[in-house]
């Protein structure tokens, strides 16, 4: 009895490949059934977009069985839209979403900057005295006197004869 | 010591460090090439208008991207192993110094000829003379003769420390109950700074190492002065 149900009742234009799952023991979940998708790299989805055809669409499908040269352009487009939701041009077009993403990102970065400024003013203590300008100048003089990194590093950029930075 | 905002290595003061600098340049170049290639491929894949993105079989490119990385890895491994063995060469040091890590100072012992030993503590920030480097200066320096092969035996008194001087390419863990040996030759005279490189407690960041390389006569003068002073 199961076989005859499958062979006789399923042969119509809105055939949905369910692999006989309706007659199984477990409940058939929506997500296990073949679904429609619009993807550029997979051009042929598993099912047609329109599953339940209106009477005009059904008659169009009958007409499709005949010669395709007899179809007008609108009919060809209507048949396309039965099978597919978006054309390639529609699915490939970009959106303006990037503007809100960039805007949100800049806002959050700015907010973080405000938090950092607040921290520097109200949370952190003073820097050590070694950061004073004149202390730093003495450190710099000592670094040059010690010929620190004379080959390619710091002291190599100082012209010892003319007492200035090398041009 | 590094200058502010320095990104690269400091100049080498020993032959091994010089080798390491060149090896680093070589490996970094390989890394840049690979990263550029990968970045280019990513950008190309994102911006392509093509729809066929799933290639299922291609023998030639599979061969290329298996063999080429193997070759690149060999080209990196050969200099690397060369330096590794260079660092462990048997040499004949003129001087052996023991560096012992404590919480939180280093002590150095020069016991080849006389018994010289001293502790070196970091100079606190408020006691710095103008121009000294914060957190790097110590009250005594490990003075060594320049252009002599040296051996340093590193150990610790209590917890793990690590004796590191970047310009010499030296980093050796100080393990309690164990003697680790490292050897180097100083090319040029000068003062070389390093910091303890293994977490050892509250003042781990405040126990620097200062090595001073001087000509041999000055070293002899210094060691006599230290012996008298002690």
mmCIF file of C-alpha atoms in Angstrom:
data_model
loop_
_atom_site.group_PDB
_atom_site.id
_atom_site.type_symbol
_atom_site.label_atom_id
_atom_site.label_comp_id
_atom_site.label_asym_id
_atom_site.label_seq_id
_atom_site.Cartn_x
_atom_site.Cartn_y
_atom_site.Cartn_z
ATOM 1 C CA UNK A 1 0.000 0.000 0.000
ATOM 2 C CA UNK A 2 2.890 2.419 0.717
ATOM 3 C CA UNK A 3 4.398 1.854 -2.706
ATOM 4 C CA UNK A 4 1.186 2.661 -4.556
ATOM 5 C CA UNK A 5 0.722 5.916 -2.638
ATOM 6 C CA UNK A 6 4.188 7.086 -3.687
ATOM 7 C CA UNK A 7 3.842 6.210 -7.374
ATOM 8 C CA UNK A 8 0.344 7.522 -8.070
ATOM 9 C CA UNK A 9 -0.184 10.540 -5.875
ATOM 10 C CA UNK A 10 3.191 12.277 -6.239
ATOM 11 C CA UNK A 11 3.424 12.890 -9.969
ATOM 12 C CA UNK A 12 2.515 16.539 -10.393
ATOM 13 C CA UNK A 13 4.373 19.742 -11.112
ATOM 14 C CA UNK A 14 5.056 20.805 -7.560
ATOM 15 C CA UNK A 15 7.034 17.688 -6.735
ATOM 16 C CA UNK A 16 8.814 18.069 -3.425
ATOM 17 C CA UNK A 17 11.652 15.586 -2.971
ATOM 18 C CA UNK A 18 11.149 14.338 0.535
ATOM 19 C CA UNK A 19 12.644 10.864 0.108
ATOM 20 C CA UNK A 20 9.510 9.246 1.534
ATOM 21 C CA UNK A 21 10.065 10.860 4.875
ATOM 22 C CA UNK A 22 6.380 11.679 5.385
ATOM 23 C CA UNK A 23 5.686 8.019 5.893
ATOM 24 C CA UNK A 24 8.514 7.509 8.406
ATOM 25 C CA UNK A 25 8.179 7.066 12.164
ATOM 26 C CA UNK A 26 9.971 10.278 13.298
ATOM 27 C CA UNK A 27 8.514 13.721 12.865
ATOM 28 C CA UNK A 28 9.836 15.420 9.763
ATOM 29 C CA UNK A 29 11.611 18.629 10.757
ATOM 30 C CA UNK A 30 11.630 21.682 8.547
ATOM 31 C CA UNK A 31 15.384 21.972 8.505
ATOM 32 C CA UNK A 32 15.962 18.453 7.204
ATOM 33 C CA UNK A 33 14.045 19.083 4.032
ATOM 34 C CA UNK A 34 15.739 20.531 0.949
ATOM 35 C CA UNK A 35 15.565 24.304 1.045
ATOM 36 C CA UNK A 36 15.817 27.106 -1.424
ATOM 37 C CA UNK A 37 18.897 29.360 -1.437
ATOM 38 C CA UNK A 38 20.362 32.127 -3.604
ATOM 39 C CA UNK A 39 24.153 31.669 -3.823
ATOM 40 C CA UNK A 40 26.486 32.893 -6.502
ATOM 41 C CA UNK A 41 28.753 29.875 -6.377
ATOM 42 C CA UNK A 42 25.931 27.294 -6.227
ATOM 43 C CA UNK A 43 23.706 28.428 -9.062
ATOM 44 C CA UNK A 44 21.161 25.589 -8.927
ATOM 45 C CA UNK A 45 19.197 25.339 -5.688
ATOM 46 C CA UNK A 46 17.676 22.059 -4.527
ATOM 47 C CA UNK A 47 14.062 23.165 -4.939
ATOM 48 C CA UNK A 48 12.137 25.742 -6.937
ATOM 49 C CA UNK A 49 11.342 28.992 -5.240
ATOM 50 C CA UNK A 50 7.592 28.825 -5.749
ATOM 51 C CA UNK A 51 6.289 25.519 -4.422
ATOM 52 C CA UNK A 52 2.564 26.136 -4.675
ATOM 53 C CA UNK A 53 1.729 27.363 -8.151
ATOM 54 C CA UNK A 54 -1.206 29.632 -8.838
ATOM 55 C CA UNK A 55 -3.530 28.574 -11.710
ATOM 56 C CA UNK A 56 -1.796 30.981 -14.153
ATOM 57 C CA UNK A 57 1.578 29.610 -13.178
ATOM 58 C CA UNK A 58 0.309 26.048 -13.619
ATOM 59 C CA UNK A 59 -0.890 26.794 -17.125
ATOM 60 C CA UNK A 60 2.453 28.468 -17.846
ATOM 61 C CA UNK A 61 4.224 25.320 -16.750
ATOM 62 C CA UNK A 62 2.065 23.302 -19.147
ATOM 63 C CA UNK A 63 3.033 25.724 -21.939
ATOM 64 C CA UNK A 64 6.693 25.273 -21.029
ATOM 65 C CA UNK A 65 6.514 21.618 -22.020
ATOM 66 C CA UNK A 66 6.044 22.741 -25.616
ATOM 67 C CA UNK A 67 8.427 24.722 -27.788
ATOM 68 C CA UNK A 68 10.267 27.483 -25.936
ATOM 69 C CA UNK A 69 10.378 29.721 -29.011
ATOM 70 C CA UNK A 70 6.614 30.120 -28.572
ATOM 71 C CA UNK A 71 7.070 31.743 -25.178
ATOM 72 C CA UNK A 72 7.116 35.518 -24.959
ATOM 73 C CA UNK A 73 9.775 37.348 -22.962
ATOM 74 C CA UNK A 74 7.406 38.075 -20.072
ATOM 75 C CA UNK A 75 6.501 34.404 -19.907
ATOM 76 C CA UNK A 76 10.151 33.410 -19.823
ATOM 77 C CA UNK A 77 10.759 35.880 -17.009
ATOM 78 C CA UNK A 78 7.703 34.549 -15.171
ATOM 79 C CA UNK A 79 9.044 30.997 -15.476
ATOM 80 C CA UNK A 80 12.424 32.198 -14.185
ATOM 81 C CA UNK A 81 10.768 33.833 -11.212
ATOM 82 C CA UNK A 82 8.937 30.609 -10.414
ATOM 83 C CA UNK A 83 12.225 28.767 -10.115
ATOM 84 C CA UNK A 84 14.402 31.512 -8.612
ATOM 85 C CA UNK A 85 13.871 34.236 -6.063
ATOM 86 C CA UNK A 86 16.670 36.654 -7.032
ATOM 87 C CA UNK A 87 18.534 37.063 -10.262
ATOM 88 C CA UNK A 88 22.324 37.116 -10.236
ATOM 89 C CA UNK A 89 22.347 40.887 -10.483
ATOM 90 C CA UNK A 90 20.030 41.184 -7.489
ATOM 91 C CA UNK A 91 21.896 38.733 -5.299
ATOM 92 C CA UNK A 92 25.305 40.239 -6.071
ATOM 93 C CA UNK A 93 24.441 43.842 -5.386
ATOM 94 C CA UNK A 94 26.037 45.361 -2.320
ATOM 95 C CA UNK A 95 24.272 47.115 0.505
ATOM 96 C CA UNK A 96 24.997 50.218 2.557
ATOM 97 C CA UNK A 97 25.549 48.178 5.673
ATOM 98 C CA UNK A 98 29.252 48.968 5.714
ATOM 99 C CA UNK A 99 28.492 52.602 6.489
ATOM 100 C CA UNK A 100 26.713 51.740 9.734
ATOM 101 C CA UNK A 101 29.476 49.281 10.659
ATOM 102 C CA UNK A 102 32.246 51.832 10.128
ATOM 103 C CA UNK A 103 30.239 54.519 11.872
ATOM 104 C CA UNK A 104 29.576 52.310 14.878
ATOM 105 C CA UNK A 105 33.222 51.313 15.020
ATOM 106 C CA UNK A 106 34.425 54.907 15.002
ATOM 107 C CA UNK A 107 31.915 55.811 17.681
ATOM 108 C CA UNK A 108 33.127 53.021 19.942
ATOM 109 C CA UNK A 109 36.762 53.934 19.370
ATOM 110 C CA UNK A 110 35.965 57.524 20.248
ATOM 111 C CA UNK A 111 34.183 56.414 23.374
ATOM 112 C CA UNK A 112 37.187 54.303 24.333
ATOM 113 C CA UNK A 113 39.353 57.374 23.867
ATOM 114 C CA UNK A 114 37.181 59.287 26.293
ATOM 115 C CA UNK A 115 37.503 56.485 28.833
ATOM 116 C CA UNK A 116 41.294 56.514 28.441
ATOM 117 C CA UNK A 117 41.467 60.280 28.933
ATOM 118 C CA UNK A 118 39.361 60.027 32.052
ATOM 119 C CA UNK A 119 41.638 57.282 33.385
ATOM 120 C CA UNK A 120 44.758 59.324 32.758
ATOM 121 C CA UNK A 121 43.322 62.301 34.605
ATOM 122 C CA UNK A 122 41.622 60.650 37.572
ATOM 123 C CA UNK A 123 43.154 57.224 38.070
ATOM 124 C CA UNK A 124 46.860 57.200 37.238
ATOM 125 C CA UNK A 125 49.501 58.749 39.463
ATOM 126 C CA UNK A 126 52.280 61.037 38.233
ATOM 127 C CA UNK A 127 55.017 59.710 35.920
ATOM 128 C CA UNK A 128 58.522 59.227 37.396
ATOM 129 C CA UNK A 129 60.874 62.211 37.391
ATOM 130 C CA UNK A 130 62.934 60.513 34.691
ATOM 131 C CA UNK A 131 60.398 61.672 32.122
ATOM 132 C CA UNK A 132 61.208 65.354 32.634
ATOM 133 C CA UNK A 133 62.556 67.039 29.538
ATOM 134 C CA UNK A 134 65.942 67.922 31.020
ATOM 135 C CA UNK A 135 66.393 64.419 32.447
ATOM 136 C CA UNK A 136 65.599 62.989 29.053
ATOM 137 C CA UNK A 137 68.147 65.333 27.481
ATOM 138 C CA UNK A 138 70.805 64.053 29.883
ATOM 139 C CA UNK A 139 69.820 60.467 29.117
ATOM 140 C CA UNK A 140 70.132 61.172 25.411
ATOM 141 C CA UNK A 141 73.560 62.722 25.882
ATOM 142 C CA UNK A 142 74.676 59.699 27.896
ATOM 143 C CA UNK A 143 73.325 57.310 25.266
ATOM 144 C CA UNK A 144 75.349 59.070 22.608
ATOM 145 C CA UNK A 145 78.441 59.297 24.788
ATOM 146 C CA UNK A 146 78.266 55.554 25.440
ATOM 147 C CA UNK A 147 78.025 54.934 21.698
ATOM 148 C CA UNK A 148 74.925 52.807 22.180
ATOM 149 C CA UNK A 149 74.229 50.652 19.096
ATOM 150 C CA UNK A 150 76.931 52.259 16.972
ATOM 151 C CA UNK A 151 76.553 50.027 13.907
ATOM 152 C CA UNK A 152 73.006 50.495 12.715
ATOM 153 C CA UNK A 153 71.176 51.777 15.732
ATOM 154 C CA UNK A 154 71.031 54.912 17.781
ATOM 155 C CA UNK A 155 74.595 56.222 17.867
ATOM 156 C CA UNK A 156 75.079 55.493 14.190
ATOM 157 C CA UNK A 157 72.646 58.317 13.427
ATOM 158 C CA UNK A 158 74.714 60.947 15.244
ATOM 159 C CA UNK A 159 77.520 62.799 13.543
ATOM 160 C CA UNK A 160 80.201 62.985 16.232
ATOM 161 C CA UNK A 161 82.438 65.405 14.345
ATOM 162 C CA UNK A 162 79.831 68.057 13.742
ATOM 163 C CA UNK A 163 77.808 67.314 16.881
ATOM 164 C CA UNK A 164 74.485 67.002 15.128
ATOM 165 C CA UNK A 165 72.199 64.340 13.789
ATOM 166 C CA UNK A 166 73.273 62.905 10.471
ATOM 167 C CA UNK A 167 71.252 64.215 7.573
ATOM 168 C CA UNK B 1 69.937 49.329 25.678
ATOM 169 C CA UNK B 2 67.071 50.091 23.360
ATOM 170 C CA UNK B 3 66.171 53.632 22.382
ATOM 171 C CA UNK B 4 62.548 54.764 22.712
ATOM 172 C CA UNK B 5 60.113 53.266 20.209
ATOM 173 C CA UNK B 6 62.779 50.894 18.968
ATOM 174 C CA UNK B 7 61.293 47.947 17.077
ATOM 175 C CA UNK B 8 64.278 45.958 15.893
ATOM 176 C CA UNK B 9 67.124 44.275 17.706
ATOM 177 C CA UNK B 10 69.930 46.212 19.320
ATOM 178 C CA UNK B 11 73.312 46.020 17.642
ATOM 179 C CA UNK B 12 75.325 42.934 18.404
ATOM 180 C CA UNK B 13 78.225 42.986 20.800
ATOM 181 C CA UNK B 14 79.193 39.342 20.375
ATOM 182 C CA UNK B 15 79.666 37.105 17.316
ATOM 183 C CA UNK B 16 76.723 34.851 18.151
ATOM 184 C CA UNK B 17 74.349 37.784 18.373
ATOM 185 C CA UNK B 18 75.539 39.000 14.997
ATOM 186 C CA UNK B 19 74.750 35.598 13.516
ATOM 187 C CA UNK B 20 71.346 35.716 15.135
ATOM 188 C CA UNK B 21 70.665 39.131 13.619
ATOM 189 C CA UNK B 22 71.419 37.871 10.123
ATOM 190 C CA UNK B 23 69.338 34.747 10.664
ATOM 191 C CA UNK B 24 66.463 36.850 11.885
ATOM 192 C CA UNK B 25 66.640 38.969 8.737
ATOM 193 C CA UNK B 26 66.566 35.826 6.625
ATOM 194 C CA UNK B 27 63.635 34.235 8.440
ATOM 195 C CA UNK B 28 61.719 37.506 8.512
ATOM 196 C CA UNK B 29 62.113 37.889 4.777
ATOM 197 C CA UNK B 30 60.627 34.434 4.260
ATOM 198 C CA UNK B 31 57.785 35.310 6.599
ATOM 199 C CA UNK B 32 57.099 38.577 4.754
ATOM 200 C CA UNK B 33 57.006 36.785 1.413
ATOM 201 C CA UNK B 34 54.564 34.180 2.653
ATOM 202 C CA UNK B 35 52.364 36.731 4.389
ATOM 203 C CA UNK B 36 52.236 38.947 1.328
ATOM 204 C CA UNK B 37 51.271 35.991 -0.814
ATOM 205 C CA UNK B 38 48.536 34.899 1.583
ATOM 206 C CA UNK B 39 47.194 38.426 1.947
ATOM 207 C CA UNK B 40 47.078 38.788 -1.803
ATOM 208 C CA UNK B 41 45.209 35.503 -2.168
ATOM 209 C CA UNK B 42 42.705 36.512 0.509
ATOM 210 C CA UNK B 43 42.013 39.834 -1.179
ATOM 211 C CA UNK B 44 41.674 38.149 -4.553
ATOM 212 C CA UNK B 45 39.232 35.601 -3.177
ATOM 213 C CA UNK B 46 37.080 38.249 -1.532
ATOM 214 C CA UNK B 47 36.884 40.544 -4.521
ATOM 215 C CA UNK B 48 36.437 38.036 -7.328
ATOM 216 C CA UNK B 49 33.383 38.170 -9.589
ATOM 217 C CA UNK B 50 33.801 34.540 -10.577
ATOM 218 C CA UNK B 51 31.210 32.037 -9.426
ATOM 219 C CA UNK B 52 33.135 28.796 -9.676
ATOM 220 C CA UNK B 53 35.099 28.910 -6.428
ATOM 221 C CA UNK B 54 35.240 25.261 -5.545
ATOM 222 C CA UNK B 55 38.006 23.505 -7.397
ATOM 223 C CA UNK B 56 37.732 19.854 -6.682
ATOM 224 C CA UNK B 57 40.901 18.407 -8.096
ATOM 225 C CA UNK B 58 44.191 19.843 -9.199
ATOM 226 C CA UNK B 59 47.278 17.734 -8.952
ATOM 227 C CA UNK B 60 49.862 20.312 -10.030
ATOM 228 C CA UNK B 61 49.115 22.955 -7.435
ATOM 229 C CA UNK B 62 48.861 20.335 -4.728
ATOM 230 C CA UNK B 63 52.375 19.200 -5.549
ATOM 231 C CA UNK B 64 53.661 22.770 -5.570
ATOM 232 C CA UNK B 65 52.186 23.718 -2.251
ATOM 233 C CA UNK B 66 53.499 20.618 -0.605
ATOM 234 C CA UNK B 67 57.022 20.681 -1.947
ATOM 235 C CA UNK B 68 57.641 24.417 -1.773
ATOM 236 C CA UNK B 69 56.928 24.766 1.975
ATOM 237 C CA UNK B 70 59.154 21.782 2.661
ATOM 238 C CA UNK B 71 61.972 23.473 0.744
ATOM 239 C CA UNK B 72 61.388 26.750 2.568
ATOM 240 C CA UNK B 73 61.472 24.980 5.904
ATOM 241 C CA UNK B 74 64.793 23.380 5.037
ATOM 242 C CA UNK B 75 66.151 26.783 4.039
ATOM 243 C CA UNK B 76 65.183 28.099 7.443
ATOM 244 C CA UNK B 77 66.330 25.067 9.390
ATOM 245 C CA UNK B 78 69.858 24.903 8.008
ATOM 246 C CA UNK B 79 71.059 28.317 9.228
ATOM 247 C CA UNK B 80 69.140 27.825 12.439
ATOM 248 C CA UNK B 81 70.864 24.575 13.285
ATOM 249 C CA UNK B 82 74.188 26.063 12.301
ATOM 250 C CA UNK B 83 73.794 28.806 14.867
ATOM 251 C CA UNK B 84 72.533 26.363 17.439
ATOM 252 C CA UNK B 85 75.678 24.289 17.179
ATOM 253 C CA UNK B 86 77.820 27.404 17.000
ATOM 254 C CA UNK B 87 76.465 28.463 20.370
ATOM 255 C CA UNK B 88 77.496 25.160 21.922
ATOM 256 C CA UNK B 89 80.997 25.069 20.521
ATOM 257 C CA UNK B 90 83.761 23.889 22.815
ATOM 258 C CA UNK B 91 85.832 26.926 23.565
ATOM 259 C CA UNK B 92 88.627 27.783 25.928
ATOM 260 C CA UNK B 93 87.467 30.625 28.119
ATOM 261 C CA UNK B 94 89.931 32.985 29.681
ATOM 262 C CA UNK B 95 87.648 33.766 32.557
ATOM 263 C CA UNK B 96 84.782 32.055 34.323
ATOM 264 C CA UNK B 97 82.206 34.101 36.179
ATOM 265 C CA UNK B 98 79.362 32.807 38.247
ATOM 266 C CA UNK B 99 76.112 34.734 38.154
ATOM 267 C CA UNK B 100 73.802 33.759 40.982
ATOM 268 C CA UNK B 101 70.226 34.968 41.086
ATOM 269 C CA UNK B 102 68.573 35.824 44.339
ATOM 270 C CA UNK B 103 65.314 37.428 45.243
ATOM 271 C CA UNK B 104 65.814 40.168 44.098
ATOM 272 C CA UNK B 105 69.390 40.850 43.088
ATOM 273 C CA UNK B 106 72.248 39.239 41.233
ATOM 274 C CA UNK B 107 75.580 38.316 42.701
ATOM 275 C CA UNK B 108 78.723 37.689 40.696
ATOM 276 C CA UNK B 109 81.708 35.601 41.700
ATOM 277 C CA UNK B 110 85.112 35.775 40.034
ATOM 278 C CA UNK B 111 86.927 32.879 41.655
ATOM 279 C CA UNK B 112 89.521 31.896 39.034
ATOM 280 C CA UNK B 113 92.424 33.576 40.751
ATOM 281 C CA UNK B 114 91.221 35.280 43.909
ATOM 282 C CA UNK B 115 87.936 35.157 45.747
ATOM 283 C CA UNK B 116 85.981 38.083 44.411
ATOM 284 C CA UNK B 117 82.252 38.219 44.926
ATOM 285 C CA UNK B 118 79.717 41.016 45.167
ATOM 286 C CA UNK B 119 76.002 41.695 45.009
ATOM 287 C CA UNK B 120 74.386 44.112 42.613
ATOM 288 C CA UNK B 121 71.078 45.754 43.362
ATOM 289 C CA UNK B 122 69.055 47.976 41.085
ATOM 290 C CA UNK B 123 69.450 51.688 41.739
ATOM 291 C CA UNK B 124 65.988 52.880 42.840
ATOM 292 C CA UNK B 125 64.359 55.560 40.718
ATOM 293 C CA UNK B 126 64.615 58.270 43.323
ATOM 294 C CA UNK B 127 68.362 57.664 43.732
ATOM 295 C CA UNK B 128 69.287 57.911 40.074
ATOM 296 C CA UNK B 129 71.973 60.348 39.020
ATOM 297 C CA UNK B 130 70.869 62.594 36.122
ATOM 298 C CA UNK B 131 71.143 60.704 32.865
ATOM 299 C CA UNK B 132 71.041 57.188 34.285
ATOM 300 C CA UNK B 133 68.493 54.807 32.868
ATOM 301 C CA UNK B 134 65.479 54.051 35.049
ATOM 302 C CA UNK B 135 65.087 50.378 36.097
ATOM 303 C CA UNK B 136 68.272 49.418 34.262
ATOM 304 C CA UNK B 137 71.124 50.744 36.351
ATOM 305 C CA UNK B 138 72.705 48.659 39.078
ATOM 306 C CA UNK B 139 75.092 49.697 41.781
ATOM 307 C CA UNK B 140 77.816 47.275 40.664
ATOM 308 C CA UNK B 141 78.499 46.143 37.134
ATOM 309 C CA UNK B 142 79.830 42.807 35.975
ATOM 310 C CA UNK B 143 83.106 43.996 34.517
ATOM 311 C CA UNK B 144 84.707 41.753 31.914
ATOM 312 C CA UNK B 145 87.712 42.072 29.613
ATOM 313 C CA UNK B 146 86.880 42.819 25.995
ATOM 314 C CA UNK B 147 87.731 40.355 23.202
ATOM 315 C CA UNK B 148 88.324 37.457 25.596
ATOM 316 C CA UNK B 149 86.287 34.277 25.506
ATOM 317 C CA UNK B 150 84.252 34.162 28.670
ATOM 318 C CA UNK B 151 82.203 31.566 30.421
ATOM 319 C CA UNK B 152 79.300 32.472 32.678
ATOM 320 C CA UNK B 153 77.834 29.858 34.989
ATOM 321 C CA UNK B 154 74.327 30.832 35.902
ATOM 322 C CA UNK B 155 72.449 29.516 38.881
ATOM 323 C CA UNK B 156 69.994 30.655 41.500
ATOM 324 C CA UNK B 157 69.844 30.707 45.238
ATOM 325 C CA UNK B 158 66.106 30.451 45.755
ATOM 326 C CA UNK B 159 63.672 30.568 42.825
ATOM 327 C CA UNK B 160 64.003 30.567 39.054
ATOM 328 C CA UNK B 161 65.603 33.614 37.500
ATOM 329 C CA UNK B 162 67.095 34.164 34.074
ATOM 330 C CA UNK B 163 70.297 35.974 33.156
ATOM 331 C CA UNK B 164 69.739 37.830 29.924
ATOM 332 C CA UNK B 165 71.725 40.450 28.012
ATOM 333 C CA UNK B 166 70.145 41.097 24.605
ATOM 334 C CA UNK B 167 73.148 42.681 22.924
ATOM 335 C CA UNK B 168 75.225 39.591 23.635
ATOM 336 C CA UNK B 169 72.491 37.218 22.531
ATOM 337 C CA UNK B 170 72.535 35.570 25.947
ATOM 338 C CA UNK B 171 69.599 34.309 27.935
ATOM 339 C CA UNK B 172 70.230 31.513 30.388
ATOM 340 C CA UNK B 173 67.817 30.339 33.053
ATOM 341 C CA UNK B 174 69.055 30.403 36.616
ATOM 342 C CA UNK B 175 67.714 27.214 38.168
ATOM 343 C CA UNK B 176 68.294 26.492 41.843
ATOM 344 C CA UNK B 177 70.509 23.469 42.266
ATOM 345 C CA UNK B 178 71.755 23.561 38.697
ATOM 346 C CA UNK B 179 74.642 25.194 36.856
ATOM 347 C CA UNK B 180 73.887 26.446 33.371
ATOM 348 C CA UNK B 181 76.818 27.459 31.216
ATOM 349 C CA UNK B 182 76.881 30.122 28.572
ATOM 350 C CA UNK B 183 79.850 31.549 26.739
ATOM 351 C CA UNK B 184 80.447 34.664 24.722
ATOM 352 C CA UNK B 185 83.086 37.058 23.477
ATOM 353 C CA UNK B 186 82.560 40.808 23.677
ATOM 354 C CA UNK B 187 83.424 42.569 20.425
ATOM 355 C CA UNK B 188 83.428 46.077 21.656
ATOM 356 C CA UNK B 189 83.869 47.895 24.957
ATOM 357 C CA UNK B 190 80.844 49.483 26.525
ATOM 358 C CA UNK B 191 78.014 48.975 28.948
ATOM 359 C CA UNK B 192 75.350 46.415 28.158
ATOM 360 C CA UNK B 193 72.073 46.161 29.990
ATOM 361 C CA UNK B 194 69.751 43.252 30.552
ATOM 362 C CA UNK B 195 66.917 42.328 32.869
ATOM 363 C CA UNK B 196 65.890 39.242 34.783
ATOM 364 C CA UNK B 197 63.883 37.114 32.370
ATOM 365 C CA UNK B 198 62.047 34.598 34.518
ATOM 366 C CA UNK B 199 59.277 35.579 36.894
ATOM 367 C CA UNK B 200 60.640 35.399 40.377
ATOM 368 C CA UNK B 201 58.346 37.371 42.621
ATOM 369 C CA UNK B 202 57.453 40.908 43.453
ATOM 370 C CA UNK B 203 60.627 42.600 42.226
ATOM 371 C CA UNK B 204 61.216 40.505 39.160
ATOM 372 C CA UNK B 205 61.211 43.640 36.995
ATOM 373 C CA UNK B 206 63.671 45.355 39.292
ATOM 374 C CA UNK B 207 66.793 43.215 39.195
ATOM 375 C CA UNK B 208 68.781 44.310 36.160
ATOM 376 C CA UNK B 209 72.055 42.968 34.830
ATOM 377 C CA UNK B 210 74.764 45.378 33.743
ATOM 378 C CA UNK B 211 77.839 44.083 31.943
ATOM 379 C CA UNK B 212 80.745 46.415 31.351
ATOM 380 C CA UNK B 213 83.422 45.437 28.858
ATOM 381 C CA UNK B 214 86.776 47.114 29.325
ATOM 382 C CA UNK B 215 90.323 46.537 28.069
ATOM 383 C CA UNK B 216 92.256 43.953 30.020
ATOM 384 C CA UNK B 217 94.411 46.404 32.008
ATOM 385 C CA UNK B 218 91.356 48.229 33.225
ATOM 386 C CA UNK B 219 89.781 44.923 34.179
ATOM 387 C CA UNK B 220 92.815 44.036 36.244
ATOM 388 C CA UNK B 221 92.703 47.432 37.948
ATOM 389 C CA UNK B 222 89.035 47.049 38.668
ATOM 390 C CA UNK B 223 89.339 43.583 40.154
ATOM 391 C CA UNK B 224 92.204 44.676 42.427
ATOM 392 C CA UNK B 225 90.132 47.627 43.603
ATOM 393 C CA UNK B 226 87.135 45.393 44.258
ATOM 394 C CA UNK B 227 89.242 42.934 46.210
ATOM 395 C CA UNK B 228 90.699 45.715 48.330
ATOM 396 C CA UNK B 229 87.303 47.246 48.905
ATOM 397 C CA UNK B 230 85.809 43.942 50.032
#
